[in-house]
């Protein structure tokens, strides 16, 4: 009879179809999460291999080996001590590119007697170059990076720089109003090199840039980065939407872009 279940038709509760849809959606979410985690691991492995290639010291039993790289900028030999224990203790292409740009474009970017802050200073190469070019520099990074950063700054600027460079701890997006209140902490330039890669603090990084380059501050941000991942391009789009930006230079061989940015009034 119409409306009666056949002997072979399973009985399904009214909510069963919804439950199946929910389960399928949950499976898709888990699959996307697994794919995201896999991509993150691949990206991190790529960064690790890039770092090892730069040092050319792959010795599995000595992962924390120290290395040195030498550069000539602003009329001085700069010796940088590196370490393999973190990304922040290595020199990356963006830092070299920004250092070269600052040296070669002093009429366009005059750092003499300017207050300069570097975000994610790492080994300190960019801060050293800015200091040798006459800037009053504050180099910032995570607390565990500061010892090597301070060493490199001290070794390469003592007796050479107009001002003694300062070092300060700064975790992106944390305690900015408390530790760096405006206008007490005002900078003519904010520098950043290779601070965008596959990490979980891109939003905090953008908020930190906005904090120091706020409307009315007159602060100019100079940011150089090697473009490695799709997330880098996504960050650039967000960056452009929040700042007035100019692409100052593009280095195809290294895939490094250098941007100048000011706040949107």
PDB file of C-alpha atoms in Angstrom:
ATOM      1  CA  UNK A   1       0.000   0.000   0.000  1.00  0.00           C
ATOM      2  CA  UNK A   2       1.054   3.523  -0.674  1.00  0.00           C
ATOM      3  CA  UNK A   3       2.798   5.118   2.236  1.00  0.00           C
ATOM      4  CA  UNK A   4       3.996   1.808   3.723  1.00  0.00           C
ATOM      5  CA  UNK A   5       7.616   0.654   3.863  1.00  0.00           C
ATOM      6  CA  UNK A   6       8.560  -2.326   1.701  1.00  0.00           C
ATOM      7  CA  UNK A   7      10.217  -5.277   3.313  1.00  0.00           C
ATOM      8  CA  UNK A   8      13.542  -4.350   1.675  1.00  0.00           C
ATOM      9  CA  UNK A   9      13.462  -0.606   2.372  1.00  0.00           C
ATOM     10  CA  UNK A  10      15.543   0.356   5.429  1.00  0.00           C
ATOM     11  CA  UNK A  11      13.996   2.598   7.985  1.00  0.00           C
ATOM     12  CA  UNK A  12      15.813   5.962   8.139  1.00  0.00           C
ATOM     13  CA  UNK A  13      15.097   8.634  10.744  1.00  0.00           C
ATOM     14  CA  UNK A  14      14.076  12.011   9.395  1.00  0.00           C
ATOM     15  CA  UNK A  15      17.365  13.561  10.398  1.00  0.00           C
ATOM     16  CA  UNK A  16      19.534  10.853   8.769  1.00  0.00           C
ATOM     17  CA  UNK A  17      20.077  12.749   5.513  1.00  0.00           C
ATOM     18  CA  UNK A  18      21.133  15.832   7.410  1.00  0.00           C
ATOM     19  CA  UNK A  19      23.490  13.734   9.516  1.00  0.00           C
ATOM     20  CA  UNK A  20      25.062  12.221   6.428  1.00  0.00           C
ATOM     21  CA  UNK A  21      25.562  15.714   4.958  1.00  0.00           C
ATOM     22  CA  UNK A  22      27.124  16.875   8.207  1.00  0.00           C
ATOM     23  CA  UNK A  23      29.455  13.890   8.210  1.00  0.00           C
ATOM     24  CA  UNK A  24      30.450  14.535   4.597  1.00  0.00           C
ATOM     25  CA  UNK A  25      31.107  18.210   5.352  1.00  0.00           C
ATOM     26  CA  UNK A  26      33.166  17.225   8.385  1.00  0.00           C
ATOM     27  CA  UNK A  27      35.160  14.750   6.277  1.00  0.00           C
ATOM     28  CA  UNK A  28      35.847  17.493   3.714  1.00  0.00           C
ATOM     29  CA  UNK A  29      36.978  19.870   6.472  1.00  0.00           C
ATOM     30  CA  UNK A  30      39.319  17.227   7.872  1.00  0.00           C
ATOM     31  CA  UNK A  31      40.660  16.539   4.391  1.00  0.00           C
ATOM     32  CA  UNK A  32      41.307  20.243   3.790  1.00  0.00           C
ATOM     33  CA  UNK A  33      42.987  20.503   7.191  1.00  0.00           C
ATOM     34  CA  UNK A  34      45.217  17.517   6.377  1.00  0.00           C
ATOM     35  CA  UNK A  35      46.089  19.060   3.012  1.00  0.00           C
ATOM     36  CA  UNK A  36      46.898  22.373   4.718  1.00  0.00           C
ATOM     37  CA  UNK A  37      49.099  20.622   7.278  1.00  0.00           C
ATOM     38  CA  UNK A  38      50.866  18.674   4.533  1.00  0.00           C
ATOM     39  CA  UNK A  39      51.472  21.899   2.593  1.00  0.00           C
ATOM     40  CA  UNK A  40      52.784  23.589   5.746  1.00  0.00           C
ATOM     41  CA  UNK A  41      55.249  20.731   6.304  1.00  0.00           C
ATOM     42  CA  UNK A  42      56.378  20.932   2.678  1.00  0.00           C
ATOM     43  CA  UNK A  43      56.838  24.708   2.950  1.00  0.00           C
ATOM     44  CA  UNK A  44      58.790  24.376   6.194  1.00  0.00           C
ATOM     45  CA  UNK A  45      60.994  21.696   4.627  1.00  0.00           C
ATOM     46  CA  UNK A  46      61.630  24.001   1.675  1.00  0.00           C
ATOM     47  CA  UNK A  47      62.677  26.829   4.016  1.00  0.00           C
ATOM     48  CA  UNK A  48      64.954  24.464   5.912  1.00  0.00           C
ATOM     49  CA  UNK A  49      66.595  23.234   2.709  1.00  0.00           C
ATOM     50  CA  UNK A  50      67.004  26.821   1.489  1.00  0.00           C
ATOM     51  CA  UNK A  51      68.720  27.709   4.735  1.00  0.00           C
ATOM     52  CA  UNK A  52      71.008  24.713   4.504  1.00  0.00           C
ATOM     53  CA  UNK A  53      71.851  25.544   0.903  1.00  0.00           C
ATOM     54  CA  UNK A  54      72.817  29.083   1.924  1.00  0.00           C
ATOM     55  CA  UNK A  55      75.213  27.790   4.543  1.00  0.00           C
ATOM     56  CA  UNK A  56      76.287  24.693   2.585  1.00  0.00           C
ATOM     57  CA  UNK A  57      77.039  22.904   5.851  1.00  0.00           C
ATOM     58  CA  UNK A  58      74.658  19.972   5.877  1.00  0.00           C
ATOM     59  CA  UNK A  59      76.078  17.751   8.597  1.00  0.00           C
ATOM     60  CA  UNK A  60      73.267  15.739  10.227  1.00  0.00           C
ATOM     61  CA  UNK A  61      75.220  15.286  13.461  1.00  0.00           C
ATOM     62  CA  UNK A  62      76.009  19.004  13.806  1.00  0.00           C
ATOM     63  CA  UNK A  63      72.727  20.803  13.167  1.00  0.00           C
ATOM     64  CA  UNK A  64      73.638  23.785  15.353  1.00  0.00           C
ATOM     65  CA  UNK A  65      76.912  24.537  13.604  1.00  0.00           C
ATOM     66  CA  UNK A  66      77.884  28.198  13.496  1.00  0.00           C
ATOM     67  CA  UNK A  67      78.895  29.845  10.245  1.00  0.00           C
ATOM     68  CA  UNK A  68      80.015  33.244   9.069  1.00  0.00           C
ATOM     69  CA  UNK A  69      79.282  35.264   5.976  1.00  0.00           C
ATOM     70  CA  UNK A  70      81.084  38.393   4.898  1.00  0.00           C
ATOM     71  CA  UNK A  71      79.731  41.346   2.925  1.00  0.00           C
ATOM     72  CA  UNK A  72      80.938  44.760   1.813  1.00  0.00           C
ATOM     73  CA  UNK A  73      78.404  47.534   2.307  1.00  0.00           C
ATOM     74  CA  UNK A  74      78.735  51.264   2.959  1.00  0.00           C
ATOM     75  CA  UNK A  75      82.507  51.072   2.616  1.00  0.00           C
ATOM     76  CA  UNK A  76      82.957  48.464   5.334  1.00  0.00           C
ATOM     77  CA  UNK A  77      83.466  44.733   5.563  1.00  0.00           C
ATOM     78  CA  UNK A  78      80.589  43.207   7.507  1.00  0.00           C
ATOM     79  CA  UNK A  79      81.036  39.802   9.138  1.00  0.00           C
ATOM     80  CA  UNK A  80      77.821  38.078  10.170  1.00  0.00           C
ATOM     81  CA  UNK A  81      77.673  35.162  12.561  1.00  0.00           C
ATOM     82  CA  UNK A  82      74.906  32.736  11.650  1.00  0.00           C
ATOM     83  CA  UNK A  83      73.439  29.699  13.358  1.00  0.00           C
ATOM     84  CA  UNK A  84      71.265  26.861  12.099  1.00  0.00           C
ATOM     85  CA  UNK A  85      69.068  26.735  15.206  1.00  0.00           C
ATOM     86  CA  UNK A  86      66.336  29.034  13.832  1.00  0.00           C
ATOM     87  CA  UNK A  87      65.269  30.913  10.701  1.00  0.00           C
ATOM     88  CA  UNK A  88      66.057  34.156  12.526  1.00  0.00           C
ATOM     89  CA  UNK A  89      69.729  33.234  12.795  1.00  0.00           C
ATOM     90  CA  UNK A  90      70.271  32.987   9.036  1.00  0.00           C
ATOM     91  CA  UNK A  91      70.780  35.557   6.296  1.00  0.00           C
ATOM     92  CA  UNK A  92      68.028  35.431   3.677  1.00  0.00           C
ATOM     93  CA  UNK A  93      67.897  36.908   0.145  1.00  0.00           C
ATOM     94  CA  UNK A  94      65.532  39.725   1.116  1.00  0.00           C
ATOM     95  CA  UNK A  95      68.019  41.046   3.670  1.00  0.00           C
ATOM     96  CA  UNK A  96      70.853  41.127   1.145  1.00  0.00           C
ATOM     97  CA  UNK A  97      68.624  42.762  -1.477  1.00  0.00           C
ATOM     98  CA  UNK A  98      67.385  45.466   0.930  1.00  0.00           C
ATOM     99  CA  UNK A  99      70.949  46.161   2.116  1.00  0.00           C
ATOM    100  CA  UNK A 100      72.094  46.618  -1.492  1.00  0.00           C
ATOM    101  CA  UNK A 101      69.127  48.842  -2.235  1.00  0.00           C
ATOM    102  CA  UNK A 102      69.803  51.095   0.773  1.00  0.00           C
ATOM    103  CA  UNK A 103      73.461  51.473  -0.204  1.00  0.00           C
ATOM    104  CA  UNK A 104      72.759  52.143  -3.893  1.00  0.00           C
ATOM    105  CA  UNK A 105      69.825  54.551  -3.438  1.00  0.00           C
ATOM    106  CA  UNK A 106      70.978  56.942  -0.731  1.00  0.00           C
ATOM    107  CA  UNK A 107      69.614  59.979  -2.546  1.00  0.00           C
ATOM    108  CA  UNK A 108      66.172  58.380  -2.737  1.00  0.00           C
ATOM    109  CA  UNK A 109      66.317  56.873   0.768  1.00  0.00           C
ATOM    110  CA  UNK A 110      68.478  59.120   2.939  1.00  0.00           C
ATOM    111  CA  UNK A 111      68.978  57.445   6.327  1.00  0.00           C
ATOM    112  CA  UNK A 112      71.408  59.989   7.731  1.00  0.00           C
ATOM    113  CA  UNK A 113      70.219  61.042  11.235  1.00  0.00           C
ATOM    114  CA  UNK A 114      66.920  59.192  10.718  1.00  0.00           C
ATOM    115  CA  UNK A 115      65.225  57.048  13.360  1.00  0.00           C
ATOM    116  CA  UNK A 116      64.947  53.524  11.958  1.00  0.00           C
ATOM    117  CA  UNK A 117      63.236  50.412  13.317  1.00  0.00           C
ATOM    118  CA  UNK A 118      63.791  46.949  11.875  1.00  0.00           C
ATOM    119  CA  UNK A 119      61.180  44.217  12.324  1.00  0.00           C
ATOM    120  CA  UNK A 120      62.456  40.651  12.475  1.00  0.00           C
ATOM    121  CA  UNK A 121      66.079  41.796  12.324  1.00  0.00           C
ATOM    122  CA  UNK A 122      67.473  38.253  12.587  1.00  0.00           C
ATOM    123  CA  UNK A 123      71.247  38.342  12.193  1.00  0.00           C
ATOM    124  CA  UNK A 124      71.179  42.134  11.945  1.00  0.00           C
ATOM    125  CA  UNK A 125      72.599  42.657   8.442  1.00  0.00           C
ATOM    126  CA  UNK A 126      70.021  45.265   7.376  1.00  0.00           C
ATOM    127  CA  UNK A 127      70.256  47.104  10.715  1.00  0.00           C
ATOM    128  CA  UNK A 128      74.056  47.146  10.453  1.00  0.00           C
ATOM    129  CA  UNK A 129      73.923  48.646   6.960  1.00  0.00           C
ATOM    130  CA  UNK A 130      71.369  51.254   8.045  1.00  0.00           C
ATOM    131  CA  UNK A 131      73.550  52.145  11.021  1.00  0.00           C
ATOM    132  CA  UNK A 132      76.644  52.491   8.833  1.00  0.00           C
ATOM    133  CA  UNK A 133      74.615  54.804   6.579  1.00  0.00           C
ATOM    134  CA  UNK A 134      74.069  57.170   9.512  1.00  0.00           C
ATOM    135  CA  UNK A 135      70.739  56.046  10.963  1.00  0.00           C
ATOM    136  CA  UNK A 136      69.795  55.748  14.625  1.00  0.00           C
ATOM    137  CA  UNK A 137      68.693  52.116  14.575  1.00  0.00           C
ATOM    138  CA  UNK A 138      66.567  49.934  16.812  1.00  0.00           C
ATOM    139  CA  UNK A 139      66.765  46.280  15.764  1.00  0.00           C
ATOM    140  CA  UNK A 140      63.949  44.063  17.035  1.00  0.00           C
ATOM    141  CA  UNK A 141      63.209  40.355  17.076  1.00  0.00           C
ATOM    142  CA  UNK A 142      62.084  37.554  19.386  1.00  0.00           C
ATOM    143  CA  UNK A 143      63.932  37.275  22.735  1.00  0.00           C
ATOM    144  CA  UNK A 144      65.835  34.109  21.783  1.00  0.00           C
ATOM    145  CA  UNK A 145      67.287  35.854  18.710  1.00  0.00           C
ATOM    146  CA  UNK A 146      68.637  38.905  20.517  1.00  0.00           C
ATOM    147  CA  UNK A 147      71.942  37.474  21.771  1.00  0.00           C
ATOM    148  CA  UNK A 148      73.317  36.726  18.299  1.00  0.00           C
ATOM    149  CA  UNK A 149      71.715  39.912  16.912  1.00  0.00           C
ATOM    150  CA  UNK A 150      73.435  42.040  19.580  1.00  0.00           C
ATOM    151  CA  UNK A 151      76.757  40.334  18.924  1.00  0.00           C
ATOM    152  CA  UNK A 152      76.636  41.054  15.186  1.00  0.00           C
ATOM    153  CA  UNK A 153      75.548  44.666  15.669  1.00  0.00           C
ATOM    154  CA  UNK A 154      78.295  45.305  18.215  1.00  0.00           C
ATOM    155  CA  UNK A 155      81.033  43.635  16.168  1.00  0.00           C
ATOM    156  CA  UNK A 156      80.200  45.487  12.958  1.00  0.00           C
ATOM    157  CA  UNK A 157      79.275  49.000  14.121  1.00  0.00           C
ATOM    158  CA  UNK A 158      81.577  49.766  17.037  1.00  0.00           C
ATOM    159  CA  UNK A 159      83.690  52.782  16.116  1.00  0.00           C
ATOM    160  CA  UNK A 160      82.072  52.934  12.676  1.00  0.00           C
ATOM    161  CA  UNK A 161      78.562  54.238  13.251  1.00  0.00           C
ATOM    162  CA  UNK A 162      77.240  57.699  13.998  1.00  0.00           C
ATOM    163  CA  UNK A 163      74.872  56.238  16.602  1.00  0.00           C
ATOM    164  CA  UNK A 164      75.098  53.105  18.731  1.00  0.00           C
ATOM    165  CA  UNK A 165      72.362  50.741  17.464  1.00  0.00           C
ATOM    166  CA  UNK A 166      69.811  49.527  19.993  1.00  0.00           C
ATOM    167  CA  UNK A 167      68.284  46.060  20.361  1.00  0.00           C
ATOM    168  CA  UNK A 168      64.777  45.367  21.670  1.00  0.00           C
ATOM    169  CA  UNK A 169      62.468  42.377  21.983  1.00  0.00           C
ATOM    170  CA  UNK A 170      59.334  42.612  19.882  1.00  0.00           C
ATOM    171  CA  UNK A 171      56.806  39.833  19.327  1.00  0.00           C
ATOM    172  CA  UNK A 172      54.569  40.828  16.440  1.00  0.00           C
ATOM    173  CA  UNK A 173      51.129  41.972  17.527  1.00  0.00           C
ATOM    174  CA  UNK A 174      51.876  41.724  21.251  1.00  0.00           C
ATOM    175  CA  UNK A 175      52.159  44.612  23.699  1.00  0.00           C
ATOM    176  CA  UNK A 176      52.627  47.212  20.992  1.00  0.00           C
ATOM    177  CA  UNK A 177      50.733  50.026  22.721  1.00  0.00           C
ATOM    178  CA  UNK A 178      52.440  49.190  26.014  1.00  0.00           C
ATOM    179  CA  UNK A 179      56.014  48.709  24.800  1.00  0.00           C
ATOM    180  CA  UNK A 180      56.067  51.004  21.749  1.00  0.00           C
ATOM    181  CA  UNK A 181      53.440  53.700  22.349  1.00  0.00           C
ATOM    182  CA  UNK A 182      52.969  56.384  19.713  1.00  0.00           C
ATOM    183  CA  UNK A 183      54.260  59.106  19.519  1.00  0.00           C
ATOM    184  CA  UNK A 184      56.913  58.308  22.159  1.00  0.00           C
ATOM    185  CA  UNK A 185      58.276  55.677  19.788  1.00  0.00           C
ATOM    186  CA  UNK A 186      58.237  57.300  16.387  1.00  0.00           C
ATOM    187  CA  UNK A 187      60.401  56.232  13.454  1.00  0.00           C
ATOM    188  CA  UNK A 188      61.159  57.800  10.111  1.00  0.00           C
ATOM    189  CA  UNK A 189      61.622  54.378   8.522  1.00  0.00           C
ATOM    190  CA  UNK A 190      60.550  50.843   9.362  1.00  0.00           C
ATOM    191  CA  UNK A 191      62.587  48.135   7.637  1.00  0.00           C
ATOM    192  CA  UNK A 192      61.627  44.502   7.135  1.00  0.00           C
ATOM    193  CA  UNK A 193      63.315  41.744   5.130  1.00  0.00           C
ATOM    194  CA  UNK A 194      62.038  38.204   4.507  1.00  0.00           C
ATOM    195  CA  UNK A 195      59.557  38.428   7.364  1.00  0.00           C
ATOM    196  CA  UNK A 196      56.818  36.794   5.270  1.00  0.00           C
ATOM    197  CA  UNK A 197      57.015  33.035   4.753  1.00  0.00           C
ATOM    198  CA  UNK A 198      54.963  30.079   6.002  1.00  0.00           C
ATOM    199  CA  UNK A 199      54.289  30.941   9.651  1.00  0.00           C
ATOM    200  CA  UNK A 200      51.212  31.510  11.787  1.00  0.00           C
ATOM    201  CA  UNK A 201      51.724  35.194  12.569  1.00  0.00           C
ATOM    202  CA  UNK A 202      51.066  36.957   9.280  1.00  0.00           C
ATOM    203  CA  UNK A 203      48.057  38.843  10.648  1.00  0.00           C
ATOM    204  CA  UNK A 204      50.071  39.919  13.690  1.00  0.00           C
ATOM    205  CA  UNK A 205      52.892  41.047  11.403  1.00  0.00           C
ATOM    206  CA  UNK A 206      50.519  43.185   9.349  1.00  0.00           C
ATOM    207  CA  UNK A 207      49.055  44.720  12.531  1.00  0.00           C
ATOM    208  CA  UNK A 208      52.581  45.505  13.731  1.00  0.00           C
ATOM    209  CA  UNK A 209      53.400  47.251  10.466  1.00  0.00           C
ATOM    210  CA  UNK A 210      50.178  49.256  10.782  1.00  0.00           C
ATOM    211  CA  UNK A 211      51.027  50.195  14.376  1.00  0.00           C
ATOM    212  CA  UNK A 212      54.320  51.823  13.406  1.00  0.00           C
ATOM    213  CA  UNK A 213      53.075  53.289  10.116  1.00  0.00           C
ATOM    214  CA  UNK A 214      49.838  54.814  11.309  1.00  0.00           C
ATOM    215  CA  UNK A 215      48.122  57.827   9.706  1.00  0.00           C
ATOM    216  CA  UNK A 216      49.875  61.072  10.523  1.00  0.00           C
ATOM    217  CA  UNK A 217      53.121  59.374  11.546  1.00  0.00           C
ATOM    218  CA  UNK A 218      54.987  60.185   8.344  1.00  0.00           C
ATOM    219  CA  UNK A 219      56.718  56.819   8.674  1.00  0.00           C
ATOM    220  CA  UNK A 220      57.865  55.000   5.537  1.00  0.00           C
ATOM    221  CA  UNK A 221      58.002  51.215   5.468  1.00  0.00           C
ATOM    222  CA  UNK A 222      60.588  49.466   3.292  1.00  0.00           C
ATOM    223  CA  UNK A 223      59.902  45.749   2.933  1.00  0.00           C
ATOM    224  CA  UNK A 224      61.909  43.236   0.870  1.00  0.00           C
ATOM    225  CA  UNK A 225      60.841  39.619   0.507  1.00  0.00           C
ATOM    226  CA  UNK A 226      61.593  36.549  -1.534  1.00  0.00           C
ATOM    227  CA  UNK A 227      58.315  35.204  -2.925  1.00  0.00           C
ATOM    228  CA  UNK A 228      58.202  31.495  -2.157  1.00  0.00           C
ATOM    229  CA  UNK A 229      54.623  30.436  -1.420  1.00  0.00           C
ATOM    230  CA  UNK A 230      51.068  31.247  -2.446  1.00  0.00           C
ATOM    231  CA  UNK A 231      50.508  32.640   1.061  1.00  0.00           C
ATOM    232  CA  UNK A 232      53.211  35.246   0.330  1.00  0.00           C
ATOM    233  CA  UNK A 233      51.171  36.577  -2.602  1.00  0.00           C
ATOM    234  CA  UNK A 234      48.025  36.588  -0.460  1.00  0.00           C
ATOM    235  CA  UNK A 235      49.849  38.651   2.175  1.00  0.00           C
ATOM    236  CA  UNK A 236      50.989  41.102  -0.490  1.00  0.00           C
ATOM    237  CA  UNK A 237      47.365  41.654  -1.542  1.00  0.00           C
ATOM    238  CA  UNK A 238      46.375  42.361   2.072  1.00  0.00           C
ATOM    239  CA  UNK A 239      49.420  44.607   2.422  1.00  0.00           C
ATOM    240  CA  UNK A 240      48.458  46.621  -0.644  1.00  0.00           C
ATOM    241  CA  UNK A 241      44.896  47.014   0.605  1.00  0.00           C
ATOM    242  CA  UNK A 242      46.090  48.585   3.880  1.00  0.00           C
ATOM    243  CA  UNK A 243      48.958  50.778   2.661  1.00  0.00           C
ATOM    244  CA  UNK A 244      49.813  53.107  -0.186  1.00  0.00           C
ATOM    245  CA  UNK A 245      52.457  50.966  -1.871  1.00  0.00           C
ATOM    246  CA  UNK A 246      55.125  51.306  -4.549  1.00  0.00           C
ATOM    247  CA  UNK A 247      57.188  48.452  -5.968  1.00  0.00           C
ATOM    248  CA  UNK A 248      60.700  49.901  -5.787  1.00  0.00           C
ATOM    249  CA  UNK A 249      62.590  46.973  -7.261  1.00  0.00           C
ATOM    250  CA  UNK A 250      62.099  43.444  -8.528  1.00  0.00           C
ATOM    251  CA  UNK A 251      64.970  40.971  -8.703  1.00  0.00           C
ATOM    252  CA  UNK A 252      63.798  38.111 -10.963  1.00  0.00           C
ATOM    253  CA  UNK A 253      66.852  35.953 -10.395  1.00  0.00           C
ATOM    254  CA  UNK A 254      66.249  35.847  -6.639  1.00  0.00           C
ATOM    255  CA  UNK A 255      62.474  36.345  -6.957  1.00  0.00           C
ATOM    256  CA  UNK A 256      62.742  39.202  -4.453  1.00  0.00           C
ATOM    257  CA  UNK A 257      60.425  42.214  -4.428  1.00  0.00           C
ATOM    258  CA  UNK A 258      61.111  45.464  -2.563  1.00  0.00           C
ATOM    259  CA  UNK A 259      58.161  47.648  -1.582  1.00  0.00           C
ATOM    260  CA  UNK A 260      57.828  51.141  -0.170  1.00  0.00           C
ATOM    261  CA  UNK A 261      54.657  51.778   1.805  1.00  0.00           C
ATOM    262  CA  UNK A 262      53.000  54.597   3.727  1.00  0.00           C
ATOM    263  CA  UNK A 263      49.759  54.685   5.663  1.00  0.00           C
ATOM    264  CA  UNK A 264      46.421  55.350   4.056  1.00  0.00           C
ATOM    265  CA  UNK A 265      45.303  58.642   5.576  1.00  0.00           C
TER     266      UNK A 265
END
